[in-house]
CSV table of C-alpha atoms and ligand atoms in Angstrom, one decimal:
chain,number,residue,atom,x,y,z
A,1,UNK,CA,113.7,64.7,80.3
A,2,UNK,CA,110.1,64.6,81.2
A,3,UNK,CA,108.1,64.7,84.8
A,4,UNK,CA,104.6,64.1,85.4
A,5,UNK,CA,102.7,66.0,88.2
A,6,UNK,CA,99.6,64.1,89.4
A,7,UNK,CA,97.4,63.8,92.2
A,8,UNK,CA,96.8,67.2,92.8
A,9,UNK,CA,93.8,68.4,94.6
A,10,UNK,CA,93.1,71.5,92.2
A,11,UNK,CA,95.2,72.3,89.5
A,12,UNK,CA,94.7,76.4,89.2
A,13,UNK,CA,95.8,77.2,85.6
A,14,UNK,CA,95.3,80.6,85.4
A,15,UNK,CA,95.5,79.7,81.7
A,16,UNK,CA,94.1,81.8,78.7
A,17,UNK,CA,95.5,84.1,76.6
A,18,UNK,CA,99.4,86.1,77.0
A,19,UNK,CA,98.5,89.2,78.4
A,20,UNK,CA,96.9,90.5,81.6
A,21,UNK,CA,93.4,89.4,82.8
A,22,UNK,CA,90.9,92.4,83.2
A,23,UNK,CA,87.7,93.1,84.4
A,24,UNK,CA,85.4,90.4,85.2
A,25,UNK,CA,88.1,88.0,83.4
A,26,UNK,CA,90.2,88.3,86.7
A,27,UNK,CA,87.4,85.6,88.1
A,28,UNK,CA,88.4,82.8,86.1
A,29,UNK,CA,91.3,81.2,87.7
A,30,UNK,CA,90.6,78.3,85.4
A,31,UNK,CA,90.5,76.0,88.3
A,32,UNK,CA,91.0,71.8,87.4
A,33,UNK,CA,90.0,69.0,89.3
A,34,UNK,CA,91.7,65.6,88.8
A,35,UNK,CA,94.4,67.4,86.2
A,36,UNK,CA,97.7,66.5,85.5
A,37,UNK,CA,100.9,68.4,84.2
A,38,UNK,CA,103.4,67.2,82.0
A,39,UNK,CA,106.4,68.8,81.8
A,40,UNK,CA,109.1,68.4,79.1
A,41,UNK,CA,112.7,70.2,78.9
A,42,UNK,CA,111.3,73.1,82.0
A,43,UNK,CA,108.4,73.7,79.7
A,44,UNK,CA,104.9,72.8,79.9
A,45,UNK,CA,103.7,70.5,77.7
A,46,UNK,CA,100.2,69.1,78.7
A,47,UNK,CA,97.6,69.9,81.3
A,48,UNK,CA,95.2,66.6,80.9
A,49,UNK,CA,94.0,63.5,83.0
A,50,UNK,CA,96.8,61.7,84.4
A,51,UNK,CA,96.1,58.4,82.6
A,52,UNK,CA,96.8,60.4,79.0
A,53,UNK,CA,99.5,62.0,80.3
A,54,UNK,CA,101.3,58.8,81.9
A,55,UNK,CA,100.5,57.3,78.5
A,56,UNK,CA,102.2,60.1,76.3
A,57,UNK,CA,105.6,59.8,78.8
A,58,UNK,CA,106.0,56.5,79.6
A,59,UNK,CA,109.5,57.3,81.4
A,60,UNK,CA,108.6,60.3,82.9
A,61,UNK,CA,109.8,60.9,86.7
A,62,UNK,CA,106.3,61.3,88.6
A,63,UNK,CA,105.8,63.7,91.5
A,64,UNK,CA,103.3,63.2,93.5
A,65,UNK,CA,101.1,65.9,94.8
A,66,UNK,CA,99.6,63.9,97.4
A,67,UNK,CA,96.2,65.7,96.9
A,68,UNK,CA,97.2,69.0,97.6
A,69,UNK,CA,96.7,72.3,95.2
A,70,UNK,CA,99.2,72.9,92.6
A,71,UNK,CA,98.9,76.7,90.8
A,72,UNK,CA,101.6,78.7,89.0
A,73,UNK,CA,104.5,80.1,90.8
A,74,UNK,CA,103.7,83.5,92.1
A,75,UNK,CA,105.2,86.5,90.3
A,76,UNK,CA,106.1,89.5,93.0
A,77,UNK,CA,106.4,92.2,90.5
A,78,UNK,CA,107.1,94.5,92.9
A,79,UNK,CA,109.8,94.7,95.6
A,80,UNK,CA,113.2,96.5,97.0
A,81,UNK,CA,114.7,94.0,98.1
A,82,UNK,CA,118.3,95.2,97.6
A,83,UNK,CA,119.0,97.2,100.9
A,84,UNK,CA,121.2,96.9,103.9
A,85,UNK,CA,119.9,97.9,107.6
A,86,UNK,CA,116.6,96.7,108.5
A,87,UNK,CA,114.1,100.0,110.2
A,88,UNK,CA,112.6,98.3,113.0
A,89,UNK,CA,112.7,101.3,115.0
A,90,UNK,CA,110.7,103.8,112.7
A,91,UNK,CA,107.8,101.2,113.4
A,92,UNK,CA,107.1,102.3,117.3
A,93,UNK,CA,107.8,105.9,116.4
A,94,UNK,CA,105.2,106.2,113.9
A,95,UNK,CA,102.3,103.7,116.0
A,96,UNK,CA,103.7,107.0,118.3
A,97,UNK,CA,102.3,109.5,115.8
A,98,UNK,CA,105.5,110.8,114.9
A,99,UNK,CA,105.3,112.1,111.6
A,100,UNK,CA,107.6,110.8,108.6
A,101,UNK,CA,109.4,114.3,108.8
A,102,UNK,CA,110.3,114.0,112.2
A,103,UNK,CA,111.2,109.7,111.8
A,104,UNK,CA,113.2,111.4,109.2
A,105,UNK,CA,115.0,114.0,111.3
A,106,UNK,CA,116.0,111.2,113.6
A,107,UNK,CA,118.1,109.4,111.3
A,108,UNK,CA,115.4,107.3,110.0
A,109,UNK,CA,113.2,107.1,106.6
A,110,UNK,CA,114.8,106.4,103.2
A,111,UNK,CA,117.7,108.7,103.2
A,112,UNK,CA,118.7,106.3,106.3
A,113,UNK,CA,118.6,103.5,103.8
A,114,UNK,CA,120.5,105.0,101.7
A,115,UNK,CA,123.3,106.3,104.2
A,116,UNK,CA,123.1,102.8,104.6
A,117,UNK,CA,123.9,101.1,101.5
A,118,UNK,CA,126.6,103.5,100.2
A,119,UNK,CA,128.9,102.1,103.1
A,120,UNK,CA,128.4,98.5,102.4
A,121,UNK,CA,130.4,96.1,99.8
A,122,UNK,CA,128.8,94.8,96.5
A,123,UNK,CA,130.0,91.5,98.9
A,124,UNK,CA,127.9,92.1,101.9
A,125,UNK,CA,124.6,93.7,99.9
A,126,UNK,CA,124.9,90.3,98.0
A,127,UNK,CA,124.5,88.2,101.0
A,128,UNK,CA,121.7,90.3,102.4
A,129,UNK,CA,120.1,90.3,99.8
A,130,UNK,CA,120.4,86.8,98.8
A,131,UNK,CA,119.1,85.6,102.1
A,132,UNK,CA,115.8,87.5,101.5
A,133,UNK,CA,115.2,86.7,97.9
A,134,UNK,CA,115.3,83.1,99.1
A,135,UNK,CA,113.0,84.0,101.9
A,136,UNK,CA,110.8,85.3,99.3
A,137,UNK,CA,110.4,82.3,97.7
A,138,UNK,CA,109.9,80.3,100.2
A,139,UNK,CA,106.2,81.6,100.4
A,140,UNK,CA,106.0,80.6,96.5
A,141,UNK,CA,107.1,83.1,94.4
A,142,UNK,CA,109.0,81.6,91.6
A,143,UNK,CA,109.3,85.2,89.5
A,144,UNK,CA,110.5,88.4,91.8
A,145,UNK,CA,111.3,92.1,90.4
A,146,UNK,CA,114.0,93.4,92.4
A,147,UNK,CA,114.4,97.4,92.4
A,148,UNK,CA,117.8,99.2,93.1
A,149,UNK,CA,116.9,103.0,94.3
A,150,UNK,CA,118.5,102.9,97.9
A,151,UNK,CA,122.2,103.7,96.0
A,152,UNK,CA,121.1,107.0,94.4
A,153,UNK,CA,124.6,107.7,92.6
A,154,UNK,CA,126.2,106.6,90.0
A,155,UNK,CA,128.5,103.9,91.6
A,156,UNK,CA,125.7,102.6,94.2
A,157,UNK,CA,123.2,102.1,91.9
A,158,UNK,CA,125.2,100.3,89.3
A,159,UNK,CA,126.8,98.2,93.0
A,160,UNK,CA,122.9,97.2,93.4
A,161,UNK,CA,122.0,96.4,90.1
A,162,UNK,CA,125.0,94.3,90.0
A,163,UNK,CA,123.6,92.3,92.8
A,164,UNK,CA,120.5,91.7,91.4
A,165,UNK,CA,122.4,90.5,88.5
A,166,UNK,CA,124.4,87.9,90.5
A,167,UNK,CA,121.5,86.6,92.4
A,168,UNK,CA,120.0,85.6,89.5
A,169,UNK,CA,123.0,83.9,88.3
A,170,UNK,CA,123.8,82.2,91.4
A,171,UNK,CA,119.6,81.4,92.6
A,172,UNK,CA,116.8,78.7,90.5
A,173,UNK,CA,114.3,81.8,91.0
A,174,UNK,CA,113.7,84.1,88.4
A,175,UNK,CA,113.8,87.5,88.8
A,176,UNK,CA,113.9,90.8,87.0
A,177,UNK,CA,115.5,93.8,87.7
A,178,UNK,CA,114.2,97.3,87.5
A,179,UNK,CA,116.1,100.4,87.9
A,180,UNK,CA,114.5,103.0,90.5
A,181,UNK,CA,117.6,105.7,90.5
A,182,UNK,CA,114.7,108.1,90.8
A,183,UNK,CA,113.3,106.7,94.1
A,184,UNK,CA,114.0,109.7,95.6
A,185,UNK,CA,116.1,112.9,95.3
A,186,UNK,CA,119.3,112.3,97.6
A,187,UNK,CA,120.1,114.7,100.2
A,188,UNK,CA,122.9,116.3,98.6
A,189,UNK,CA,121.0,117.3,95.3
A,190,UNK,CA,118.1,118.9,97.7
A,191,UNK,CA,118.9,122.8,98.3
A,192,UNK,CA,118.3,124.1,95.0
A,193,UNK,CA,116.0,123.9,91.7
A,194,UNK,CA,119.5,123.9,89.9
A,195,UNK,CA,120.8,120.6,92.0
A,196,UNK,CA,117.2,119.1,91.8
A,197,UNK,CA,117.9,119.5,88.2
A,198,UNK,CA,121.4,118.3,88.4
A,199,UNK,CA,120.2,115.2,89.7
A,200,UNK,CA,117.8,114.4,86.6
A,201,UNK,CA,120.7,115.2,84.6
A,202,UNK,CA,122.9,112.4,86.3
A,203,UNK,CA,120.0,109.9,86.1
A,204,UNK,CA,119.3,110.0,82.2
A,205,UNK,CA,122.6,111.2,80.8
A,206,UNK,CA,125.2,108.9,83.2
A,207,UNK,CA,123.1,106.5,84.8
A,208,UNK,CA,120.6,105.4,82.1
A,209,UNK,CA,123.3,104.9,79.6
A,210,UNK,CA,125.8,102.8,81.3
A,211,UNK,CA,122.8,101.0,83.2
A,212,UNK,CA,121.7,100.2,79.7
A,213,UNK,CA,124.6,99.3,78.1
A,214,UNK,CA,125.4,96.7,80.4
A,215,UNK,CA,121.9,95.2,80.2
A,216,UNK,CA,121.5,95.7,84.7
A,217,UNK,CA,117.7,96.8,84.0
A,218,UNK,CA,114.8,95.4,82.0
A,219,UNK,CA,112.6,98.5,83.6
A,220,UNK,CA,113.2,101.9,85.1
A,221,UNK,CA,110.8,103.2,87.5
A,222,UNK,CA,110.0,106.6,88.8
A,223,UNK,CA,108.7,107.7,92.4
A,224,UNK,CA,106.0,110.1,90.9
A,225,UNK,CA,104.5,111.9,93.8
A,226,UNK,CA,104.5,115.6,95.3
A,227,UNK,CA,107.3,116.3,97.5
A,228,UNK,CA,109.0,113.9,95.0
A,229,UNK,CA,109.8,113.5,91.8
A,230,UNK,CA,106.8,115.5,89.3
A,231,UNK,CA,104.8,114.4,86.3
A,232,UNK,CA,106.8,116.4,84.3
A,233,UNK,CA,110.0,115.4,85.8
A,234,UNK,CA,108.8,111.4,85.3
A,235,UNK,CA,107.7,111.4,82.3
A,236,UNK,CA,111.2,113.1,80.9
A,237,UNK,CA,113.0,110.3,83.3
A,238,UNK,CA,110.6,107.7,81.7
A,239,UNK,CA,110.5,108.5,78.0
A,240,UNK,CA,114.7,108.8,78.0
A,241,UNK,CA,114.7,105.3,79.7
A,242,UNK,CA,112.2,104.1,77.0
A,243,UNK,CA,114.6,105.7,74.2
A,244,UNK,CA,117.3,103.3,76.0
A,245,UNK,CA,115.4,100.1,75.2
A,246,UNK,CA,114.1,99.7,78.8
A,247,UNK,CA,110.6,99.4,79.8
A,248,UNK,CA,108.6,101.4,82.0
A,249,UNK,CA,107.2,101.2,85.4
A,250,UNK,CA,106.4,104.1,87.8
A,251,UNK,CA,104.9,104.4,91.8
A,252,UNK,CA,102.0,106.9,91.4
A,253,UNK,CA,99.0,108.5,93.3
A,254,UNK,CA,100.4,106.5,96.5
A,255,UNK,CA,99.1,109.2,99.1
A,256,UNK,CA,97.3,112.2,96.5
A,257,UNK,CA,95.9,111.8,93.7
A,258,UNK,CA,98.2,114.1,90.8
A,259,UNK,CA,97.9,112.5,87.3
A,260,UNK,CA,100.0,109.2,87.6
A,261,UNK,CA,98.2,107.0,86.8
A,262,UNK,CA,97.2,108.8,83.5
A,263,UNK,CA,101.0,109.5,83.0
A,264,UNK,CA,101.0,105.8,82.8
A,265,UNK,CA,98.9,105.3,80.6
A,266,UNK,CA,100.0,108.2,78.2
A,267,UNK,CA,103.7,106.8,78.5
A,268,UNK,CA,102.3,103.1,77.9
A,269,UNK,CA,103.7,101.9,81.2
A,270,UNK,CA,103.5,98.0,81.5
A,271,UNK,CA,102.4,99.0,85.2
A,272,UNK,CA,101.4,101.8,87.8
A,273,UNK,CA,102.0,100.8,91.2
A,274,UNK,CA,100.7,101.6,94.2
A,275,UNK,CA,97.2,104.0,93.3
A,276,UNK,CA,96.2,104.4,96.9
A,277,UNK,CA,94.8,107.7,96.2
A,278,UNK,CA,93.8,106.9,92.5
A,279,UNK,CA,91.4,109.6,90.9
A,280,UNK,CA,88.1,108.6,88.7
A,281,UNK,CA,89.9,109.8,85.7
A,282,UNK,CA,93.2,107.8,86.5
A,283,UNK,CA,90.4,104.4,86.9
A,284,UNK,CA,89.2,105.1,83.4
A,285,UNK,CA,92.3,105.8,81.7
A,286,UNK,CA,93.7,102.5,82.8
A,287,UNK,CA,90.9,100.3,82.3
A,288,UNK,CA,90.9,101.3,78.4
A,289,UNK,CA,95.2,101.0,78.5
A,290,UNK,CA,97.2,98.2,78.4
A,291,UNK,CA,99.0,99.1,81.5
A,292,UNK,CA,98.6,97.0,84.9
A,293,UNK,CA,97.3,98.6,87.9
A,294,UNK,CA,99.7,97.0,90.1
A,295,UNK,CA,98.8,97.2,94.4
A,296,UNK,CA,100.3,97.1,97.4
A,297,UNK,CA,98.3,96.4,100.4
A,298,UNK,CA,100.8,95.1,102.3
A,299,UNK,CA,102.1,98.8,102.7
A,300,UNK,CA,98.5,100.5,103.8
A,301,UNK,CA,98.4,98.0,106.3
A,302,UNK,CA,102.0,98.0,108.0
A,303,UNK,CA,101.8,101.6,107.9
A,304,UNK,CA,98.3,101.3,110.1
A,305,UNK,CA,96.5,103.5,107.2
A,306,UNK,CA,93.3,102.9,106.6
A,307,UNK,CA,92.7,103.5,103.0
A,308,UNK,CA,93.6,101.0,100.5
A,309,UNK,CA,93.6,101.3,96.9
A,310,UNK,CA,90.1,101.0,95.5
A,311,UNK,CA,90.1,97.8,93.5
A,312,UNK,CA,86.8,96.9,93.5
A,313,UNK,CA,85.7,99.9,91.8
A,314,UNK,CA,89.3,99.6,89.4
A,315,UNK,CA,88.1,96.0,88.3
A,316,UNK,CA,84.5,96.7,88.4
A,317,UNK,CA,85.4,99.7,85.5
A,318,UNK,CA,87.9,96.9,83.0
A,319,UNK,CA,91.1,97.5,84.9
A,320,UNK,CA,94.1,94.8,85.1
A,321,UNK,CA,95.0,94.9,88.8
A,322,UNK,CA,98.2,92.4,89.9
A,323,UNK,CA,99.3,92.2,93.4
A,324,UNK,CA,103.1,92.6,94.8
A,325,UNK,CA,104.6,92.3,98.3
A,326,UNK,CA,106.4,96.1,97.8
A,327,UNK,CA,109.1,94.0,100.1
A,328,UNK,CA,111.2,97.5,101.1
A,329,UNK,CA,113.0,97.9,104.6
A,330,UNK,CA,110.6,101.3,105.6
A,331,UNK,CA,106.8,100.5,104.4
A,332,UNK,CA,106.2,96.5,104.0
A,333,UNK,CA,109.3,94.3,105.4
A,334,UNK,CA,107.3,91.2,104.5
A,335,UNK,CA,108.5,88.3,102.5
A,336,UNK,CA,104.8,86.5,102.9
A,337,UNK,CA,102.9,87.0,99.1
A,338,UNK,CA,100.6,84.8,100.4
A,339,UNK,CA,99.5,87.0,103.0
A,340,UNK,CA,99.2,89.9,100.1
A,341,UNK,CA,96.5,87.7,99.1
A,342,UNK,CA,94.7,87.6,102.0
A,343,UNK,CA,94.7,91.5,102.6
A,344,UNK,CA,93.8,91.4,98.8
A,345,UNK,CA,90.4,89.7,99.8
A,346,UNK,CA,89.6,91.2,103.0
A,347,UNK,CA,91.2,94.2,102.4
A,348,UNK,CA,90.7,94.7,99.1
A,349,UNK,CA,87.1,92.7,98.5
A,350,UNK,CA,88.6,90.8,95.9
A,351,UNK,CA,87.7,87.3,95.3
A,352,UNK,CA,90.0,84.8,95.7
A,353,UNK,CA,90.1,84.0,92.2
A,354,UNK,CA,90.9,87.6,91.3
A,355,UNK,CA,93.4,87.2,94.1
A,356,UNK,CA,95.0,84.1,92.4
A,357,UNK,CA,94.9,86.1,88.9
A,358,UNK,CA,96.3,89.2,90.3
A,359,UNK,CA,99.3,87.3,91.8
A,360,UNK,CA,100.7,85.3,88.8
A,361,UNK,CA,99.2,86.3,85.3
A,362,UNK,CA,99.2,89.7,85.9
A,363,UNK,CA,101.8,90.4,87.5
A,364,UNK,CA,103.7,88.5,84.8
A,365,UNK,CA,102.1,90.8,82.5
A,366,UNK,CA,103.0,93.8,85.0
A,367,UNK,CA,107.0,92.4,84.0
A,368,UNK,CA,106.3,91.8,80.3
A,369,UNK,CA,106.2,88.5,81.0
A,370,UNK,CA,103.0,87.2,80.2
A,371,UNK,CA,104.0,84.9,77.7
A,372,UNK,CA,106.2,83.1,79.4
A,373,UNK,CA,105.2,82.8,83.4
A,374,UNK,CA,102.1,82.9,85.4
A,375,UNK,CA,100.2,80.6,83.6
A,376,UNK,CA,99.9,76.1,83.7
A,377,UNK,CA,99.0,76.0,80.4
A,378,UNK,CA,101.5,74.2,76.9
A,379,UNK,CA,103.9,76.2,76.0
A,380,UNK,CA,104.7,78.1,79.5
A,381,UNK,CA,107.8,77.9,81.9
A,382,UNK,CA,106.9,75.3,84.2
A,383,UNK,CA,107.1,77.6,87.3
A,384,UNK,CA,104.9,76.0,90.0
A,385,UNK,CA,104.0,75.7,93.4
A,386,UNK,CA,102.4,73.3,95.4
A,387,UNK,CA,100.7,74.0,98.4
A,388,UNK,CA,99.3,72.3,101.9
A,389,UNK,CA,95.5,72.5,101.2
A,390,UNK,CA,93.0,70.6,99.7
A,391,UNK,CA,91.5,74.4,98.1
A,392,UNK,CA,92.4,76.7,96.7
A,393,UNK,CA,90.7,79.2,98.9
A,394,UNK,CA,92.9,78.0,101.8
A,395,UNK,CA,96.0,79.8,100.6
A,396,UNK,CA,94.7,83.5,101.6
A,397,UNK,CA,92.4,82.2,104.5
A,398,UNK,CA,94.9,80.5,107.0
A,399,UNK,CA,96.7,84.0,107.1
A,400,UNK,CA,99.9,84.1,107.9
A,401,UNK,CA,100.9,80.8,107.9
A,402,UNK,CA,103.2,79.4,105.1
A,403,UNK,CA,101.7,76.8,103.2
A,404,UNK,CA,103.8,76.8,100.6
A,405,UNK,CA,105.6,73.1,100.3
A,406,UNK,CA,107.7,73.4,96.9
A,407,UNK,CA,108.1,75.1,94.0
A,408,UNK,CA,109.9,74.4,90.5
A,409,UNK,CA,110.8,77.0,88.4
A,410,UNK,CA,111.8,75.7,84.5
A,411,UNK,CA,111.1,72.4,85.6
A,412,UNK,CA,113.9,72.5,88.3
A,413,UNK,CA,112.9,72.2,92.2
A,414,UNK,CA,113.6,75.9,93.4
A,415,UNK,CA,112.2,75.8,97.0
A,416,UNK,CA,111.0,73.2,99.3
A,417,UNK,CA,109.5,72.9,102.8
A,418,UNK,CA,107.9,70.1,104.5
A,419,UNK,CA,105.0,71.4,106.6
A,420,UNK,CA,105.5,71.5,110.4
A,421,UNK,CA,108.9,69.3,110.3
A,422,UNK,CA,110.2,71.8,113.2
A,423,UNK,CA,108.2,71.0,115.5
A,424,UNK,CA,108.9,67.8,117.4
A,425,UNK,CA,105.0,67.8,119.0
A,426,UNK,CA,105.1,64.0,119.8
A,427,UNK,CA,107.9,64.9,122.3
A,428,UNK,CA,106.9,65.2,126.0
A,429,UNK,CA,108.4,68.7,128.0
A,430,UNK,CA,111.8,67.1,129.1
A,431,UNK,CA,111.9,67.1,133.5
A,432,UNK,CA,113.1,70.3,134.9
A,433,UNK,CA,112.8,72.8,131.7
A,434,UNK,CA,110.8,75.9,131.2
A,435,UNK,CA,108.1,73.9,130.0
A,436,UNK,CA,107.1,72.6,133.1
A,437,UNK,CA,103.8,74.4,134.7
A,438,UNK,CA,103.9,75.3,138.1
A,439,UNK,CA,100.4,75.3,140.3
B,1,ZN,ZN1,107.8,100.5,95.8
């Protein structure tokens, strides 16, 4: 079973070798004019001209790309996407200057989230949450990371998980889940050093072991920051859970710079997320590491801050930077990746090309996956998506939109979406509706 994609555009490869771009390598998106891809079996097994490729596969089905651009299928290595109530509310409050203490006092912030998802079903967290991983991929993310951390016991943690585990089951997008038990330290374990310590306890000596036996994680996380959980505290959390088998991921130097990024690096994270605040010596320790500098500007800017994370100057030193959506019901309820890319650009200063790198080799590499996603190139899954411009450098410009038109993960269609085939503009403004203008 074989398929031929011709007629695209631009074919963006991304292609090179299995591990994360750095440095000035983030500027080659290995972009290919008048390309075709073959795939064979969900795999790629030529990028060449069309003519060889029709040649080699005689009785391959063709899809036509009708001249648009085709790149990899995005990977959103980071999201929360497992959670119950949305928090439109806290949104007004805090444009209000009220302070995440007092948004907080009122019943909102995370422990709100949490309140929340204790109550519901495995049933109804499935549905939720299946509705907005497919939202997700509409904007052409073929590979999503899915967090737990709103459960913060035993049971609701293992209840999200478990979700994340059906969903990948049940949907054609691939995604990877991470367990983020340490997101936060739940209400009830707050009065005392002894309960904050009781709380460790339960993550790495009930959690971590059943989470691990039944295979609900490939990562565990950690939400190092002060006020939250320390570097000390992390890197016990984070060396247990690499004892376990699972990789390791944490959210560091969001909002101060303490040493995360350099925990990172020491623990051999496959990513540090976030680095808002990200000191000199945190740049230089992950440009010489393997770990991903994974950021999320989506956040800064719902959150109306004005810093971001300095990439240029994290690039500029030899460090891998991927992009993520951080899709989470407080700080970034956005299912639009493509819109990361633009705030990666003009938020950022990236080039587009860094942009493109950031969102699908890296971040594959931010998952462990860089052998296997994120790249069109022999050998790869053939996760792709094709999208409504001519260049490449459309996707972050017209921001917003969603230009995304299909994409195929293994070979199989996953999403589809036929630009503007809502909108009926041929059709006058029917006699006597709102439509009508009056002088
Ligand atoms: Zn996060």
């Amino acid at each position: 079973m074989s398929t031929i994609f011709i007629n695209a555009a631009q074919v963006v490869t991304c292609s090179g070798p299995p591990r994360a771009r750095r440095g000035a390598e983030m500027n080659d998106a290995g972009i290919l004019d008048g390309a075709g891809v073959a795939v064979v079996e969900g795999s790629i097994s030529a990028v060449a001209p069309r003519e060889d490729l029709e040649r080699q596969h005689p009785d391959a089905e063709i899809i036509d790309c009708g001249g648009r651009v085709l790149t990899p299928g995005l990977v959103d290595s980071h999201t929360h996407a497992i959670f119950g109530r949305a928090r439109y509310e806290e949104q007004e409050q805090r444009a209000a200057g009220v302070g995440y203490m007092e948004i907080a006092r009122r019943g909102g912030g995370i422990h709100s989230s949490v309140a929340d998802l204790r109550s519901r079903s495995e049933d109804d967290l499935y549905s939720l949450a299946r509705d907005r991983v497919a939202r997700l991929a509409s904007y052409g993310s073929t590979t999503i990371e899915v967090k737990s951390g709103y459960g913060l016991s035993l049971d609701d943690e293992l209840k999200s998980l478990r979700v994340v585990a059906r969903l990948s089951r049940d949907l054609p997008v691939r995604l990877v889940p991470t367990w983020l038990g340490a997101h936060e330290i739940p209400l009830d374990y707050r009065e005392s050093d002894s309960r904050r310590r009781d709380y460790i306890h339960l993550l790495v000596h009930q959690m971590l072991p059943l989470i691990a036996a039944e295979g609900l994680a490939r990562f565990a996380d950690v939400f190092c920051e002060p006020g939250v959980f320390t570097v000390d505290e992390t890197r016990s959390i984070l060396q247990a859970s690499a004892a376990a088998g699972l990789g390791i991921k944490l959210h560091a130097d969001e909002l101060e710079p303490h040493g995360g990024a350099e925990l990172g690096v020491e623990l051999g994270a496959v990513s540090a997320d976030h680095l808002g605040a990200i000191s000199d010596a945190g740049i230089a320790a992950l440009a010489s590491s393997s770990t991903v500098a994974t950021l999320l500007p989506g956040t800064m800017f719902f959150l109306g801050r004005h810093r971001q994370a300095p990439a240029r100057r994290m690039i500029d030193a030899g460090a891998a930077i991927s992009l993520a959506t951080d899709f989470n019901p407080g700080t970034s309820p956005t299912f639009n990746f493509p819109l990361i890319l633009t705030l990666g650009v003009s938020q950022l200063r990236m080039t587009v090309a860094e942009a493109l790198v950031a969102a699908t080799v890296n971040g594959a590499a931010a998952l462990g996956l860089a052998a296997r996603t994120g790249q069109i190139a022999p050998g790869y899954s053939a996760d792709l998506a094709l999208w409504e411009a001519e260049d490449v450098r459309e996707i972050p410009y017209w921001y917003g939109d969603r230009r995304c038109m299909g994409t195929w993960v293994r070979g199989k269609p996953c999403h589809s979406h036929k630009p503007a085939d809502n909108l009926n503009l041929s059709r006058p403004p029917e006699p006597g509706s709102a439509r009508q203008s009056r002088p």
